[in-house]
CSV table of C-alpha atoms in Angstrom, one decimal:
chain,number,residue,atom,x,y,z
A,1,MET,CA,0.0,0.0,0.0
A,2,THR,CA,1.4,3.4,-0.9
A,3,GLU,CA,0.1,6.6,0.6
A,4,PRO,CA,0.3,9.7,-1.5
A,5,ASN,CA,2.4,12.4,0.1
A,6,SER,CA,0.3,15.1,1.5
A,7,GLY,CA,1.2,18.6,0.4
A,8,ALA,CA,0.1,22.1,0.5
A,9,GLY,CA,-2.8,22.8,-1.8
A,10,THR,CA,-5.3,25.4,-2.5
A,11,GLY,CA,-8.3,23.5,-1.2
A,12,VAL,CA,-11.7,23.5,-2.8
A,13,SER,CA,-13.6,26.7,-3.1
A,14,GLU,CA,-17.0,25.0,-3.2
A,15,ARG,CA,-16.6,23.6,0.3
A,16,SER,CA,-19.1,24.8,2.8
A,17,PRO,CA,-19.3,22.8,6.1
A,18,VAL,CA,-22.6,21.3,6.9
A,19,PRO,CA,-23.1,20.5,10.5
A,20,ALA,CA,-24.1,17.0,11.4
A,21,PRO,CA,-27.7,16.6,12.5
A,22,ALA,CA,-28.0,16.7,16.3
A,23,ALA,CA,-30.4,13.8,16.4
A,24,GLY,CA,-28.9,11.7,13.6
A,25,PRO,CA,-26.3,9.0,13.7
A,26,VAL,CA,-23.5,11.3,12.6
A,27,SER,CA,-21.3,12.9,15.3
A,28,THR,CA,-18.9,15.8,14.9
A,29,ASP,CA,-16.7,13.8,17.2
A,30,PRO,CA,-16.3,10.5,15.3
A,31,VAL,CA,-13.9,9.0,17.9
A,32,ARG,CA,-16.7,9.2,20.5
A,33,SER,CA,-19.6,8.1,18.4
A,34,PRO,CA,-20.3,4.4,19.1
A,35,ARG,CA,-23.8,4.8,17.6
A,36,PHE,CA,-22.2,5.8,14.3
A,37,ALA,CA,-19.6,3.0,14.4
A,38,SER,CA,-22.5,0.6,15.0
A,39,LEU,CA,-24.4,1.9,12.1
A,40,LEU,CA,-21.3,1.5,9.8
A,41,LEU,CA,-20.5,-2.0,11.0
A,42,ASP,CA,-24.1,-3.3,11.2
A,43,SER,CA,-25.2,-1.9,7.8
A,44,HIS,CA,-22.1,-3.4,6.1
A,45,ARG,CA,-22.7,-6.8,7.7
A,46,ARG,CA,-26.4,-6.7,6.7
A,47,LEU,CA,-25.9,-5.6,3.1
A,48,VAL,CA,-22.6,-7.1,2.1
A,49,GLY,CA,-23.0,-10.3,4.1
A,50,VAL,CA,-19.6,-10.1,5.9
A,51,GLY,CA,-18.1,-8.0,8.6
A,52,LEU,CA,-16.2,-4.8,7.6
A,53,CYS,CA,-13.2,-6.2,9.4
A,54,PRO,CA,-12.4,-8.6,12.2
A,55,PRO,CA,-13.3,-6.9,15.5
A,56,VAL,CA,-10.2,-5.7,17.3
A,57,TRP,CA,-12.1,-4.0,20.1
A,58,SER,CA,-14.2,-4.9,23.1
A,59,SER,CA,-16.7,-2.1,23.2
A,60,GLU,CA,-18.6,0.2,20.8
A,61,ASP,CA,-16.5,3.1,22.1
A,62,GLU,CA,-13.3,1.2,21.2
A,63,ALA,CA,-14.8,0.4,17.8
A,64,ALA,CA,-15.5,4.0,17.0
A,65,ALA,CA,-11.9,5.0,18.1
A,66,TRP,CA,-10.3,2.2,16.1
A,67,LEU,CA,-12.3,2.9,12.9
A,68,TYR,CA,-11.3,6.6,13.0
A,69,GLU,CA,-7.8,6.5,14.3
A,70,ASP,CA,-6.2,3.1,13.6
A,71,ALA,CA,-8.1,1.3,10.7
A,72,PRO,CA,-5.6,0.4,8.0
A,73,PHE,CA,-8.2,1.2,5.3
A,74,GLY,CA,-9.8,4.4,4.2
A,75,LEU,CA,-13.4,4.9,5.3
A,76,LEU,CA,-15.7,7.7,4.0
A,77,VAL,CA,-19.4,8.5,4.4
A,78,HIS,CA,-21.5,11.0,2.6
A,79,ASP,CA,-25.0,12.1,3.5
A,80,THR,CA,-28.3,11.8,1.6
A,81,SER,CA,-28.6,15.4,0.2
A,82,ASP,CA,-29.0,16.0,-3.5
A,83,ASP,CA,-25.4,16.9,-3.8
A,84,PRO,CA,-24.0,14.5,-1.1
A,85,ARG,CA,-21.5,16.0,1.3
A,86,PHE,CA,-19.0,14.1,3.4
A,87,VAL,CA,-19.9,13.6,7.0
A,88,TYR,CA,-17.1,11.2,7.9
A,89,ALA,CA,-13.5,10.5,6.9
A,90,ASN,CA,-11.2,8.4,9.0
A,91,ARG,CA,-7.6,9.3,9.5
A,92,THR,CA,-6.4,7.0,6.7
A,93,ALA,CA,-8.8,8.6,4.2
A,94,GLN,CA,-7.7,12.1,5.4
A,95,ARG,CA,-4.0,11.2,4.7
A,96,CYS,CA,-4.8,9.8,1.3
A,97,PHE,CA,-6.9,12.8,0.2
A,98,GLY,CA,-4.8,15.4,2.1
A,99,TYR,CA,-7.7,17.0,3.9
A,100,SER,CA,-8.2,17.5,7.6
A,101,TRP,CA,-11.4,16.5,9.4
A,102,GLU,CA,-12.5,20.1,9.2
A,103,GLU,CA,-11.9,20.3,5.5
A,104,PHE,CA,-13.5,17.0,4.7
A,105,VAL,CA,-16.7,17.4,6.6
A,106,GLY,CA,-19.1,19.4,4.3
A,107,LEU,CA,-17.1,18.8,1.2
A,108,PRO,CA,-19.3,17.7,-1.7
A,109,SER,CA,-18.3,14.1,-2.3
A,110,ARG,CA,-18.3,14.6,-6.1
A,111,LEU,CA,-15.2,16.7,-5.6
A,112,SER,CA,-13.3,13.6,-4.5
A,113,ALA,CA,-12.9,12.7,-8.2
A,114,GLY,CA,-11.7,14.9,-11.0
A,115,PRO,CA,-14.1,16.2,-13.8
A,116,GLY,CA,-13.0,13.4,-16.2
A,117,ASP,CA,-13.7,10.7,-13.6
A,118,GLN,CA,-17.3,11.7,-12.6
A,119,GLU,CA,-19.0,9.3,-15.0
A,120,ASP,CA,-17.0,6.4,-13.5
A,121,ARG,CA,-17.9,7.6,-9.9
A,122,ASP,CA,-21.6,8.0,-10.9
A,123,ALA,CA,-21.7,4.4,-12.2
A,124,LEU,CA,-20.4,3.2,-8.8
A,125,LEU,CA,-23.1,5.2,-7.0
A,126,ALA,CA,-25.8,3.9,-9.4
A,127,ALA,CA,-24.7,0.3,-8.7
A,128,VAL,CA,-25.0,0.9,-5.0
A,129,ASP,CA,-28.4,2.4,-5.4
A,130,ASP,CA,-29.5,-0.6,-7.4
A,131,ARG,CA,-28.1,-3.4,-5.3
A,132,GLY,CA,-27.5,-1.8,-1.9
A,133,TYR,CA,-23.7,-2.2,-2.3
A,134,ALA,CA,-21.0,-2.7,-4.8
A,135,ASP,CA,-17.5,-4.0,-4.4
A,136,GLY,CA,-14.4,-4.7,-6.5
A,137,TYR,CA,-14.2,-1.1,-7.6
A,138,ARG,CA,-11.0,0.7,-8.6
A,139,GLY,CA,-11.1,4.4,-9.5
A,140,LEU,CA,-9.1,7.6,-9.8
A,141,ARG,CA,-9.5,10.1,-7.0
A,142,LEU,CA,-8.2,13.6,-6.5
A,143,HIS,CA,-5.8,14.7,-3.7
A,144,LYS,CA,-6.2,18.2,-2.2
A,145,ASP,CA,-3.1,19.3,-4.1
A,146,GLY,CA,-4.5,18.2,-7.5
A,147,ARG,CA,-2.6,14.9,-7.9
A,148,ASN,CA,-4.6,11.9,-8.9
A,149,PHE,CA,-4.3,8.6,-7.1
A,150,TRP,CA,-6.0,5.2,-7.3
A,151,ILE,CA,-8.4,3.8,-4.7
A,152,GLU,CA,-8.6,0.1,-5.0
A,153,ASP,CA,-10.5,-2.8,-3.4
A,154,VAL,CA,-13.4,-0.5,-2.8
A,155,CYS,CA,-16.7,-1.6,-1.3
A,156,MET,CA,-19.5,1.0,-1.1
A,157,TRP,CA,-22.8,0.4,0.6
A,158,ASN,CA,-25.9,2.2,1.7
A,159,LEU,CA,-25.8,3.2,5.3
A,160,LEU,CA,-29.1,1.7,6.5
A,161,ASP,CA,-30.2,1.4,10.1
A,162,ALA,CA,-32.1,-1.6,11.4
A,163,ASP,CA,-35.4,0.0,10.4
A,164,GLY,CA,-34.2,0.4,6.8
A,165,LYS,CA,-33.8,4.2,7.0
A,166,ARG,CA,-31.0,5.4,4.8
A,167,HIS,CA,-28.5,7.8,6.4
A,168,GLY,CA,-26.1,8.0,3.5
A,169,GLN,CA,-23.5,5.8,1.7
A,170,ALA,CA,-20.2,4.6,3.1
A,171,ALA,CA,-17.1,3.5,1.2
A,172,VAL,CA,-14.1,1.6,2.3
A,173,PHE,CA,-10.9,1.2,0.3
A,174,GLY,CA,-8.3,-1.3,1.2
A,175,SER,CA,-5.5,0.0,-0.9
A,176,TRP,CA,-4.4,3.1,-2.8
A,177,SER,CA,-1.5,4.1,-5.0
A,178,PRO,CA,-0.2,7.1,-7.0
A,179,ALA,CA,-1.4,7.5,-10.5
A,180,SER,CA,0.8,8.7,-13.3
A,181,PRO,CA,0.0,12.2,-14.6
A,182,SER,CA,-1.5,10.7,-17.7
A,183,ALA,CA,-3.4,8.0,-15.9
A,184,THR,CA,-5.8,6.4,-18.3
A,185,ASP,CA,-6.8,2.8,-17.5
A,186,PRO,CA,-9.5,1.1,-19.5
A,187,ASP,CA,-10.3,-1.0,-16.5
A,188,ALA,CA,-10.6,1.9,-14.1
A,189,GLY,CA,-13.9,1.5,-12.3
A,190,ALA,CA,-14.9,-1.3,-14.5
A,191,ALA,CA,-17.9,-3.2,-13.5
A,192,PRO,CA,-18.4,-2.3,-9.9
A,193,GLY,CA,-19.7,-5.7,-9.0
A,194,ALA,CA,-21.4,-7.3,-6.1
A,195,ARG,CA,-20.9,-10.6,-4.5
A,196,THR,CA,-23.6,-13.0,-5.5
């Protein structure tokens, strides 16, 4: 696994932070939100059919802290708005994209991919809408400083509570690597599949 170097960038001018709903599952303090960690873990297990990862914690509080601070994978969540905005990004995702928590939360998730990669990203979102989740995805994403990098081994799923209410969509990526400046890959994002 290779992490892109973070560097100074200009940021994104369209970013306008959106506070998390007070009564909803999203917390502005992800380390202390066992309810949100449970939503992530339980919805993944229900929709994908397997756990997100082997549990390395003994309480929901520890799970929330581990997912945010120590997970060896990137974990992102956007909300259900018409132009979905990130409401969660763990430390690994923050390092990969070069954004702090404060910069990530409220950022339109479409800005995680460059203009030429939106169709590919939209196909992934459509697959998740159709089946509840999609996995096996690989796609180009955009670092804060403008460099492209690949996210690989991606699984994206609808964030559904036990009553079936949708709270957004979550994505986990198990590996990432730098992309060449002229990154064009005919297999990029090909067939975001689902386990059958």
